[in-house]
Amino acid sequence: MNVRSQIAMVFHLDKCIGCHTCSIACKNVWTDRKGTEYMWWNNVETKPGTGFPTQWENQDKYNGGWVTFQEKLELRSTSKTKTVFNIFHNPHQPSMDDYYEPWTYDYQHLFNAPEGNDQPTAIPLSLVTGKPMETIEAGPNWDDDLGGSPVYAANDPNLKNLPEDQRDQLFAIERLVYFYFPRICNHCLNPSCVAACPSGALYKRGEDGIVLVDQQRCRAWRACVAACPYKKVFYNWFTGKSEKCILCFPRLETGQAPACFHSCVGRIRYLGVLLYDAERIEEVAKRPDIELIDAHRAMILDPHDPEVIAAARTNGISDGVIESAQKSPVYQFVKVWKLALPPHIEYRTLPMLFYVPPLSPVMARRDGDTVDHVSDNLFHDIDESRVPMQFLANLFGAGHEGKVRYALAKQKAVRLYRRAVTVGDITMAMAERALREADCTVDEAEEIYRLTSLCTFDDRFVIPPAQREQAIEMMKDPHEHRQGAGFGFLTGPRRGL
Ligand code: SF4
Ligand code: SF4
C-alpha cells in the first residue's frame, strides 16, 4: 500500500443554479491577463448541450484520455512515434473555432459618440485582433439554458446510445429540460496531460495531488491540451505556455477556499482530503468500463483504518492531513454514501472531482404523452425523469446505469424521508421502506440531509491547517530575476523558450 493524499471536490448538481459566479470569480483572479482572454478554468455548461470547447466530450474529434490496447494503457493522442509526427501539428488540437474568438465592446463609444438622432451602440471588438467583429458566432456558454433545444443539444455526445423514445422525449418542446454542469480541472490521479508532455512541464504535487504546469519548463508543444479529455489545459498565445486550473493553491495554503468555491452561490461545492493507494492507479485505470467506478472507489482508503494511518505516516503524511481526511465531506459523498460519481471515468484519467447527479425536476411526472406538474405521486419515479437515465449514465457511469440509479434512488429516498418528518403527508413506514430499498438507514438519511441542506462553510471546506510561514515562503517568486504575474505565470511573449 502506497498511501498518498489528495485534495478533492464534490459538486452537488441539484444545488447549482447556473449563475456563473464561480466562473467570473475564477476569471477575475486568474485569467484576466493578455493571452488568457478565451480561457475559462472554471466554466458552467448547460446539459444537454455541447459545452466548452464545443463537443469536448467527443473523443473521436479530440482524441483525449487513455485507451487500453493489448492489456496496456495508452494515450489516445500520442505515443513515442506519434510525438515525432505530431509535434509541430496535431490535427486533434482544439482550434479557435472550437473555443470562440474572445471579444469586448467599444464602451467608450457610448460616451464619446457625436450627438445624433440615434442611440449610440457599443460594437464588439475582437480581443485577438482588436478589430470590430461583424458577427459573434460562439461564446464560452453559447448554449446556456437552451438544453433540450435540437439546435444545440442534439450535438451533445452524451446522447449516444439513447433510445429513440428518450431522445424524442428530450427534444419535445413542452418537455425541455436541462441542468447545470460546472467544470474545473479534475486534478486526476492518472492525468493524461502529465503523461503526454514531452518536456515534463506538467506535474502532480506530492502533498495534495494538485496538477500544475511549470511555466519555466513548458515548451509550447501543447501535447497536454490535446491529451486532456476534459479540455482543461489551455494554451496562452501571448506567453507561449500552457496554463490550467491550479485549484487556487496559494489560497489553500493560507487556509482560504478556492475562488470558485468561495463565491459559489448555490453552495454546491465540497472540498476535502482523500487518502488513496497510489500503487493501484495503473491496475484500476485498465479495468473494463463497467468496473471502473467500483475500482476507483476501492482505491480511496478508509482514513480511520489503523493500517492505512500507519502506512500514511510512513509516507510522511502528517497527522493534520490524516485528521482532515477523517472529517472529509468528499469521503462521505464518494465512498460512504456512494452518491457522488466521477465524470466520464471511461477516459481513465481517474478524476478527483465528483458529481452528485441531479434528481430534478422533482415534482413532475411523465404520464404517457403528458407531464403532470403537481401529481399525486409527489416525487416522480427516477425512470420517468425528464433527464433520461441513459443520458446521466453516459455522463457519470461510463454508459452504465447502475451507479447513477443507485445515487438517484438514495437521494429520492432521503427526500421522501424528510417529507415524512417535516410535512407528514407521507407515512414514516413508507419513507423507511424507500430508505431500505435504496440501501440507506435513517441515520444516514439524516447525515445526508444535514450535509446537503444545512451545511455550514466549515462543513463543506475541510483542509489541514497550513503553516503560514511556509505559505508565505512558497508564494515568493523562485525566479526573482524573471518578472512574475500571479503565481509564476509569465508576462512576456514566449519567454523561456
Ligand atoms: S482534467 Fe485534464 S488537465 Fe486536469 S488533471 Fe485531468 S487530464 Fe490533466
Ligand atoms: S457559483 Fe455555484 S451555483 Fe453558481 S453556477 Fe457556479 S457552481 Fe453553480
Coordinates of C-alpha atoms and ligand atoms in Angstrom, one line a residue:
M1 CA 0.0 0.0 0.0
N2 CA 1.4 3.4 -1.1
V3 CA -0.8 5.9 0.7
R4 CA -1.0 9.4 -0.8
S5 CA -3.2 12.4 0.0
Q6 CA -5.3 14.4 -2.4
I7 CA -7.4 17.5 -2.2
A8 CA -10.7 16.5 -3.9
M9 CA -14.0 18.1 -4.5
V10 CA -17.7 17.2 -4.8
F11 CA -20.2 19.3 -6.9
H12 CA -23.8 18.7 -5.9
L13 CA -25.7 19.3 -9.2
D14 CA -29.1 19.6 -7.7
K15 CA -27.9 22.7 -5.9
C16 CA -26.3 24.5 -8.9
I17 CA -28.4 27.5 -10.1
G18 CA -26.3 28.2 -13.1
C19 CA -25.4 31.7 -12.0
H20 CA -21.8 31.6 -13.3
T21 CA -20.5 33.4 -10.3
C22 CA -17.8 30.7 -9.9
S23 CA -16.6 31.3 -13.5
I24 CA -16.4 35.0 -13.1
A25 CA -14.6 34.8 -9.7
C26 CA -12.0 32.5 -11.3
K27 CA -11.7 34.7 -14.4
N28 CA -11.1 37.8 -12.3
V29 CA -8.5 36.2 -10.1
W30 CA -6.6 34.1 -12.7
T31 CA -7.3 34.7 -16.4
D32 CA -7.7 38.4 -16.6
R33 CA -4.4 38.7 -18.5
K34 CA -3.2 39.0 -22.1
G35 CA -3.3 35.6 -23.8
T36 CA -5.9 34.2 -21.4
E37 CA -8.9 36.0 -22.8
Y38 CA -10.6 32.9 -24.1
M39 CA -9.7 30.7 -21.0
W40 CA -12.3 29.6 -18.5
W41 CA -10.6 27.4 -16.0
N42 CA -14.0 27.2 -14.3
N43 CA -17.0 27.1 -16.7
V44 CA -20.6 26.2 -16.2
E45 CA -22.3 24.2 -19.0
T46 CA -25.9 23.5 -19.7
K47 CA -26.7 19.8 -20.2
P48 CA -27.8 18.6 -22.7
G49 CA -25.5 20.9 -24.6
T50 CA -22.2 20.9 -26.5
G51 CA -20.1 22.6 -23.8
F52 CA -16.8 24.5 -24.0
P53 CA -14.8 23.9 -26.2
T54 CA -17.6 22.7 -28.3
Q55 CA -18.2 18.9 -28.1
W56 CA -15.3 18.4 -25.7
E57 CA -16.7 15.0 -24.9
N58 CA -16.3 13.8 -28.4
Q59 CA -13.0 11.9 -28.3
D60 CA -13.3 10.8 -31.9
K61 CA -12.8 14.5 -32.6
Y62 CA -10.2 15.4 -29.9
N63 CA -8.6 12.1 -29.1
G64 CA -8.1 12.8 -25.4
G65 CA -7.6 10.5 -22.4
W66 CA -6.4 6.9 -22.3
V67 CA -7.4 3.6 -24.0
T68 CA -6.5 0.1 -23.2
F69 CA -4.7 -1.8 -26.0
Q70 CA -3.5 -5.4 -25.6
E71 CA -3.7 -5.0 -21.8
K72 CA -1.7 -1.9 -21.9
L73 CA -2.8 1.7 -21.1
E74 CA -2.1 4.1 -24.0
L75 CA -2.7 7.7 -24.6
R76 CA -5.2 8.2 -27.4
S77 CA -3.5 11.4 -28.5
T78 CA 0.2 10.5 -28.7
S79 CA 2.9 7.8 -28.3
K80 CA 6.6 7.8 -28.9
T81 CA 6.2 7.5 -32.6
K82 CA 3.2 9.8 -32.9
T83 CA 5.0 12.5 -30.9
V84 CA 7.6 12.8 -33.6
F85 CA 5.0 13.2 -36.4
N86 CA 2.6 15.4 -34.4
I87 CA 5.0 17.6 -32.5
F88 CA 4.6 20.6 -34.8
H89 CA 1.0 19.9 -35.8
N90 CA -1.6 17.8 -34.0
P91 CA -4.8 17.5 -36.1
H92 CA -6.8 16.9 -32.9
Q93 CA -6.0 20.1 -31.2
P94 CA -9.0 22.3 -30.5
S95 CA -8.9 25.4 -32.6
M96 CA -10.1 29.0 -32.0
D97 CA -13.4 27.9 -33.7
D98 CA -13.9 25.2 -31.1
Y99 CA -13.4 27.7 -28.3
Y100 CA -14.6 31.1 -29.5
E101 CA -13.0 34.4 -30.6
P102 CA -12.9 36.4 -27.4
W103 CA -14.3 39.9 -27.6
T104 CA -15.1 43.0 -25.6
Y105 CA -17.3 46.0 -26.5
D106 CA -16.3 49.5 -27.6
Y107 CA -17.8 51.0 -24.4
Q108 CA -16.1 54.4 -24.9
H109 CA -18.2 55.0 -28.0
L110 CA -21.3 55.2 -25.7
F111 CA -19.7 58.3 -24.1
N112 CA -17.8 59.8 -27.0
A113 CA -20.2 59.3 -29.9
P114 CA -21.1 62.6 -31.6
E115 CA -24.6 63.9 -31.0
G116 CA -27.1 62.4 -33.3
N117 CA -30.6 61.1 -33.7
D118 CA -29.8 57.5 -32.8
Q119 CA -28.7 55.9 -29.5
P120 CA -25.0 55.0 -29.8
T121 CA -24.1 51.4 -29.6
A122 CA -21.0 49.6 -28.4
I123 CA -19.9 47.3 -31.2
P124 CA -18.0 44.1 -30.4
L125 CA -14.2 44.3 -30.7
S126 CA -12.1 41.2 -31.1
L127 CA -9.7 40.7 -28.2
V128 CA -7.3 38.9 -30.5
T129 CA -7.1 41.4 -33.4
G130 CA -8.6 44.5 -31.8
K131 CA -10.8 44.9 -34.9
P132 CA -14.6 45.2 -34.9
M133 CA -16.3 41.8 -35.3
E134 CA -19.1 41.6 -37.7
T135 CA -20.8 38.6 -36.2
I136 CA -20.3 36.7 -32.9
E137 CA -20.9 33.0 -33.6
A138 CA -19.8 31.3 -30.4
G139 CA -19.1 32.0 -26.7
P140 CA -17.9 30.2 -23.6
N141 CA -21.5 29.3 -22.8
W142 CA -23.2 29.7 -26.1
D143 CA -26.0 27.1 -25.4
D144 CA -26.8 28.4 -21.9
D145 CA -30.2 27.4 -20.8
L146 CA -31.1 26.0 -24.2
G147 CA -30.6 22.4 -23.2
G148 CA -33.1 20.2 -25.0
S149 CA -33.2 22.6 -27.9
P150 CA -32.5 20.5 -31.0
V151 CA -30.2 23.2 -32.4
Y152 CA -27.6 22.7 -29.7
A153 CA -28.5 19.8 -27.5
A154 CA -28.7 17.4 -30.5
N155 CA -24.9 17.7 -30.8
D156 CA -24.3 16.6 -27.2
P157 CA -22.1 13.5 -27.3
N158 CA -23.9 12.1 -24.3
L159 CA -27.0 11.4 -26.5
K160 CA -25.1 8.4 -27.9
N161 CA -27.0 5.2 -27.5
L162 CA -30.0 7.0 -26.1
P163 CA -33.1 5.0 -27.1
E164 CA -35.2 6.8 -29.7
D165 CA -38.2 7.4 -27.4
Q166 CA -35.9 9.1 -24.8
R167 CA -34.2 11.2 -27.4
D168 CA -37.7 12.3 -28.7
Q169 CA -38.7 13.0 -25.1
L170 CA -35.7 15.3 -24.6
F171 CA -36.5 17.3 -27.8
A172 CA -40.2 17.7 -27.3
I173 CA -40.6 21.4 -26.8
E174 CA -43.0 21.1 -23.9
R175 CA -40.6 18.9 -22.1
L176 CA -37.4 20.8 -22.5
V177 CA -35.2 20.0 -19.5
Y178 CA -31.7 20.9 -18.5
F179 CA -29.3 21.0 -15.6
Y180 CA -26.0 22.9 -15.0
F181 CA -22.7 21.2 -15.1
P182 CA -19.9 23.3 -13.6
R183 CA -16.4 22.1 -14.6
I184 CA -12.8 22.7 -13.5
C185 CA -9.7 20.5 -13.9
N186 CA -10.3 17.2 -12.1
H187 CA -6.7 17.0 -10.8
C188 CA -6.8 13.4 -11.9
L189 CA -4.9 10.5 -10.3
N190 CA -3.8 9.3 -13.8
P191 CA -3.5 12.6 -15.6
S192 CA -3.1 12.2 -19.4
C193 CA -2.0 15.8 -19.6
V194 CA 1.1 15.0 -17.4
A195 CA 1.8 11.8 -19.3
A196 CA 1.7 13.5 -22.7
C197 CA 4.1 16.4 -22.0
P198 CA 7.4 15.9 -23.9
S199 CA 9.1 18.5 -21.7
G200 CA 8.0 17.1 -18.3
A201 CA 6.5 20.5 -17.5
L202 CA 3.2 19.2 -16.0
Y203 CA 3.4 17.5 -12.6
K204 CA 1.2 16.4 -9.8
R205 CA 2.1 17.9 -6.5
G206 CA 3.1 15.2 -4.0
E207 CA 1.5 16.7 -0.9
D208 CA -2.0 17.4 -2.2
G209 CA -2.3 16.0 -5.8
I210 CA -2.8 19.4 -7.5
V211 CA -1.8 19.2 -11.1
L212 CA 0.3 22.1 -12.3
V213 CA 2.2 23.4 -15.3
D214 CA 5.8 24.5 -14.6
Q215 CA 5.9 27.7 -16.6
Q216 CA 9.7 27.7 -16.9
R217 CA 9.8 24.2 -18.4
C218 CA 6.8 24.4 -20.8
R219 CA 8.0 24.5 -24.4
A220 CA 4.6 25.1 -26.0
W221 CA 4.2 21.7 -27.6
R222 CA 0.5 21.7 -26.4
A223 CA 0.5 17.9 -26.1
C224 CA -1.3 18.5 -22.7
V225 CA -4.1 20.4 -24.4
A226 CA -4.7 17.5 -26.9
A227 CA -4.3 14.8 -24.2
C228 CA -6.7 16.1 -21.6
P229 CA -10.1 14.6 -22.4
Y230 CA -11.8 17.3 -20.4
K231 CA -10.0 20.1 -22.3
K232 CA -9.0 21.8 -19.1
V233 CA -5.4 22.8 -20.2
F234 CA -5.3 26.0 -22.3
Y235 CA -2.6 27.5 -24.4
N236 CA -1.6 31.1 -23.7
W237 CA -0.8 32.5 -27.1
F238 CA 0.9 35.5 -25.7
T239 CA 3.4 33.9 -23.3
G240 CA 3.7 30.7 -25.4
K241 CA 3.0 28.5 -22.3
S242 CA 0.1 26.2 -21.3
E243 CA -2.0 27.1 -18.3
K244 CA -4.7 25.4 -16.2
C245 CA -6.7 25.5 -13.0
I246 CA -4.3 25.5 -10.1
L247 CA -7.1 24.8 -7.5
C248 CA -6.2 28.2 -6.1
F249 CA -3.3 26.6 -4.3
P250 CA -1.9 29.9 -3.0
R251 CA -5.3 30.4 -1.3
L252 CA -5.5 26.9 0.0
E253 CA -2.0 27.2 1.5
T254 CA -3.2 30.2 3.5
G255 CA -6.4 28.4 4.6
Q256 CA -8.7 30.1 2.1
A257 CA -11.1 28.3 -0.2
P258 CA -10.6 28.4 -4.0
A259 CA -12.2 31.4 -5.6
C260 CA -14.9 29.3 -7.3
F261 CA -15.7 27.6 -4.1
H262 CA -15.7 30.7 -2.0
S263 CA -18.1 32.5 -4.4
C264 CA -20.5 29.7 -5.1
V265 CA -24.0 31.0 -4.6
G266 CA -25.7 27.6 -4.5
R267 CA -23.1 26.2 -2.1
I268 CA -22.9 23.2 -4.2
R269 CA -19.1 22.7 -3.6
Y270 CA -17.5 20.5 -1.0
L271 CA -13.7 20.2 -0.6
G272 CA -11.7 17.8 1.5
V273 CA -8.8 15.4 1.7
L274 CA -8.9 11.8 0.4
L275 CA -6.3 9.2 1.1
Y276 CA -5.7 6.8 -1.8
D277 CA -3.5 3.8 -2.7
A278 CA -1.1 5.0 -5.5
E279 CA 0.1 1.5 -6.1
R280 CA -3.2 0.7 -7.8
I281 CA -3.5 3.5 -10.3
E282 CA -2.4 1.6 -13.4
E283 CA -4.3 -1.6 -12.5
V284 CA -7.5 0.4 -11.8
A285 CA -7.2 2.5 -15.0
K286 CA -7.0 -0.7 -17.1
R287 CA -10.3 -2.1 -15.8
P288 CA -13.3 -2.7 -18.1
D289 CA -15.6 0.3 -18.2
I290 CA -18.3 -1.4 -16.0
E291 CA -15.8 -2.0 -13.2
L292 CA -14.1 1.4 -13.2
I293 CA -16.3 3.2 -10.7
D294 CA -16.1 0.5 -8.1
A295 CA -12.3 0.1 -8.6
H296 CA -11.8 3.8 -8.4
R297 CA -13.8 3.9 -5.1
A298 CA -11.8 1.0 -3.8
M299 CA -8.6 2.9 -4.2
I300 CA -9.8 5.6 -1.8
L301 CA -8.8 4.4 1.6
D302 CA -10.6 4.4 4.9
P303 CA -8.8 7.2 6.9
H304 CA -10.0 5.6 10.2
D305 CA -8.3 2.2 9.4
P306 CA -5.2 1.9 11.7
E307 CA -3.3 0.1 8.9
V308 CA -4.0 3.0 6.5
I309 CA -3.0 5.5 9.1
A310 CA 0.3 3.7 9.8
A311 CA 1.1 3.5 6.0
A312 CA 0.2 7.2 5.6
R313 CA 2.6 8.2 8.4
T314 CA 5.3 6.0 6.9
N315 CA 4.9 8.0 3.7
G316 CA 5.3 11.3 5.6
I317 CA 1.6 12.3 5.6
S318 CA 1.1 14.5 8.7
D319 CA -1.4 13.8 11.4
G320 CA -3.2 17.1 10.4
V321 CA -3.8 15.7 6.9
I322 CA -5.0 12.4 8.3
E323 CA -7.4 14.2 10.7
S324 CA -8.7 16.2 7.8
A325 CA -9.3 13.1 5.7
Q326 CA -11.3 11.6 8.6
K327 CA -13.6 14.7 8.6
S328 CA -13.7 14.9 4.8
P329 CA -17.1 15.7 3.3
V330 CA -15.8 14.3 0.0
Y331 CA -15.1 11.0 1.6
Q332 CA -18.7 10.9 2.9
F333 CA -20.3 11.6 -0.5
V334 CA -18.0 9.4 -2.6
K335 CA -17.1 6.4 -0.5
V336 CA -19.5 6.1 2.4
W337 CA -22.8 7.2 0.7
K338 CA -21.8 6.4 -2.9
L339 CA -23.8 9.5 -4.0
A340 CA -21.0 11.3 -5.9
L341 CA -19.6 9.9 -9.2
P342 CA -16.6 10.9 -11.3
P343 CA -17.3 12.5 -14.8
H344 CA -16.6 10.3 -17.8
I345 CA -14.5 7.8 -15.9
E346 CA -14.2 5.8 -19.2
Y347 CA -11.5 8.4 -20.1
R348 CA -9.4 6.6 -17.5
T349 CA -7.7 9.6 -16.0
L350 CA -9.3 8.8 -12.7
P351 CA -10.8 12.2 -11.8
M352 CA -10.7 13.5 -8.3
L353 CA -13.7 15.7 -8.8
F354 CA -17.1 14.0 -8.2
Y355 CA -20.7 15.0 -9.0
V356 CA -23.9 14.2 -7.2
P357 CA -26.2 13.6 -10.3
P358 CA -29.3 15.8 -10.5
L359 CA -32.7 14.4 -9.4
S360 CA -34.6 17.4 -10.7
P361 CA -37.2 18.2 -11.8
V362 CA -38.6 16.9 -8.5
M363 CA -42.3 17.4 -8.8
A364 CA -43.2 16.4 -12.3
R365 CA -44.4 13.0 -13.6
R366 CA -44.4 11.7 -17.1
D367 CA -47.7 10.0 -17.9
G368 CA -47.9 8.8 -21.4
D369 CA -47.8 11.9 -23.6
T370 CA -48.4 14.4 -20.8
V371 CA -46.5 15.8 -17.9
D372 CA -48.2 16.3 -14.6
H373 CA -46.6 19.1 -12.7
V374 CA -48.4 18.5 -9.5
S375 CA -49.2 14.9 -9.4
D376 CA -50.4 12.7 -6.5
N377 CA -47.2 10.9 -6.9
L378 CA -45.2 13.8 -5.4
F379 CA -41.7 12.6 -6.3
H380 CA -41.6 11.1 -9.7
D381 CA -40.2 7.7 -10.5
I382 CA -36.5 8.1 -11.3
D383 CA -37.0 6.2 -14.5
E384 CA -39.6 8.7 -15.6
S385 CA -37.4 11.7 -15.1
R386 CA -37.3 14.2 -18.0
V387 CA -33.5 13.8 -17.9
P388 CA -33.2 10.3 -19.3
M389 CA -31.3 7.8 -17.2
Q390 CA -29.1 6.7 -20.1
F391 CA -28.0 10.4 -20.6
L392 CA -26.8 10.6 -17.0
A393 CA -25.3 7.1 -17.3
N394 CA -23.2 8.3 -20.3
L395 CA -22.0 11.3 -18.3
F396 CA -21.4 9.7 -14.9
G397 CA -21.5 5.9 -15.3
A398 CA -19.3 5.1 -18.3
G399 CA -22.5 4.3 -20.1
H400 CA -23.8 2.0 -17.4
E401 CA -26.9 3.0 -15.4
G402 CA -26.3 1.0 -12.2
K403 CA -24.3 3.6 -10.1
V404 CA -26.4 6.5 -11.3
R405 CA -29.6 4.7 -10.5
Y406 CA -28.2 3.9 -7.0
A407 CA -27.3 7.5 -6.3
L408 CA -30.6 8.9 -7.6
A409 CA -32.7 6.3 -5.7
K410 CA -30.9 7.2 -2.5
Q411 CA -31.4 10.9 -3.0
K412 CA -35.1 10.3 -3.6
A413 CA -35.5 8.1 -0.5
V414 CA -33.9 10.9 1.6
R415 CA -36.3 13.4 0.2
L416 CA -39.3 11.1 0.9
Y417 CA -38.0 10.6 4.4
R418 CA -37.6 14.3 5.1
R419 CA -41.0 14.9 3.7
A420 CA -42.4 12.4 6.2
V421 CA -40.6 14.1 9.0
T422 CA -41.4 17.7 8.1
V423 CA -44.8 17.7 6.3
G424 CA -46.2 14.4 7.2
D425 CA -48.2 13.7 4.1
I426 CA -46.1 10.6 3.5
T427 CA -46.2 7.9 6.2
M428 CA -43.0 7.2 8.1
A429 CA -43.4 3.5 7.3
M430 CA -43.5 4.3 3.6
A431 CA -40.4 6.5 3.9
E432 CA -38.5 3.9 5.8
R433 CA -39.3 1.3 3.2
A434 CA -38.0 3.6 0.5
L435 CA -34.8 4.1 2.5
R436 CA -34.3 0.4 2.9
E437 CA -34.8 -0.2 -0.8
A438 CA -32.3 2.5 -1.5
D439 CA -29.7 0.9 0.8
C440 CA -29.9 3.7 3.3
T441 CA -30.6 3.9 7.0
V442 CA -32.4 6.6 8.9
D443 CA -29.2 7.8 10.5
E444 CA -27.5 8.0 7.1
A445 CA -30.5 9.9 5.6
E446 CA -30.2 12.4 8.4
E447 CA -26.5 12.9 7.8
I448 CA -27.0 13.2 4.0
Y449 CA -29.8 15.8 4.6
R450 CA -27.6 17.8 7.0
L451 CA -24.5 17.9 4.7
T452 CA -26.7 18.7 1.7
S453 CA -29.1 21.2 3.1
L454 CA -27.9 22.6 6.5
C455 CA -24.2 22.6 6.0
T456 CA -22.0 25.5 7.1
F457 CA -18.9 26.7 5.3
D458 CA -16.8 24.7 7.8
D459 CA -18.7 21.5 7.0
R460 CA -18.1 22.0 3.2
F461 CA -14.5 23.1 3.4
V462 CA -12.2 20.8 5.4
I463 CA -8.5 21.2 4.8
P464 CA -5.5 20.6 7.1
P465 CA -4.1 23.6 8.9
A466 CA -1.1 25.0 6.9
Q467 CA 1.9 26.7 8.3
R468 CA 1.5 30.3 7.5
E469 CA 5.3 30.9 7.4
Q470 CA 5.7 28.1 4.8
A471 CA 2.9 29.5 2.8
I472 CA 4.5 32.9 2.6
E473 CA 7.8 31.3 1.6
M474 CA 6.0 29.4 -1.1
M475 CA 4.4 32.5 -2.6
K476 CA 7.8 34.1 -3.3
D477 CA 8.8 34.0 -6.9
P478 CA 11.6 31.5 -7.1
H479 CA 12.9 33.2 -10.2
E480 CA 13.2 36.7 -9.0
H481 CA 15.2 37.8 -12.0
R482 CA 12.1 37.0 -14.1
Q483 CA 9.1 39.1 -13.8
G484 CA 6.2 37.0 -12.4
A485 CA 2.5 37.5 -12.9
G486 CA 0.2 36.0 -10.3
F487 CA 1.9 32.8 -9.1
G488 CA 4.5 32.1 -11.7
F489 CA 2.6 33.0 -14.8
L490 CA 4.9 34.8 -17.2
T491 CA 4.1 38.3 -18.6
G492 CA 6.1 38.5 -21.8
P493 CA 5.6 36.8 -25.1
R494 CA 7.0 33.3 -25.3
R495 CA 9.5 33.8 -22.5
G496 CA 11.8 31.0 -21.6
L497 CA 11.6 29.3 -24.9
Ligands
SF4_1 S1 -8.7 17.1 -16.0 FE1 -7.3 17.2 -17.8 S2 -5.9 18.9 -17.1 FE2 -6.9 18.2 -15.3 S3 -5.5 16.6 -14.4 FE3 -7.1 15.6 -15.6 S4 -6.1 15.3 -17.6 FE4 -4.9 16.9 -16.6
SF4_2 S1 -21.4 29.7 -8.4 FE1 -22.2 27.7 -7.7 S2 -24.4 27.8 -8.1 FE2 -23.5 29.4 -9.4 S3 -23.0 28.4 -11.3 FE3 -21.2 28.2 -10.1 S4 -21.4 26.2 -9.2 FE4 -23.4 26.8 -9.9

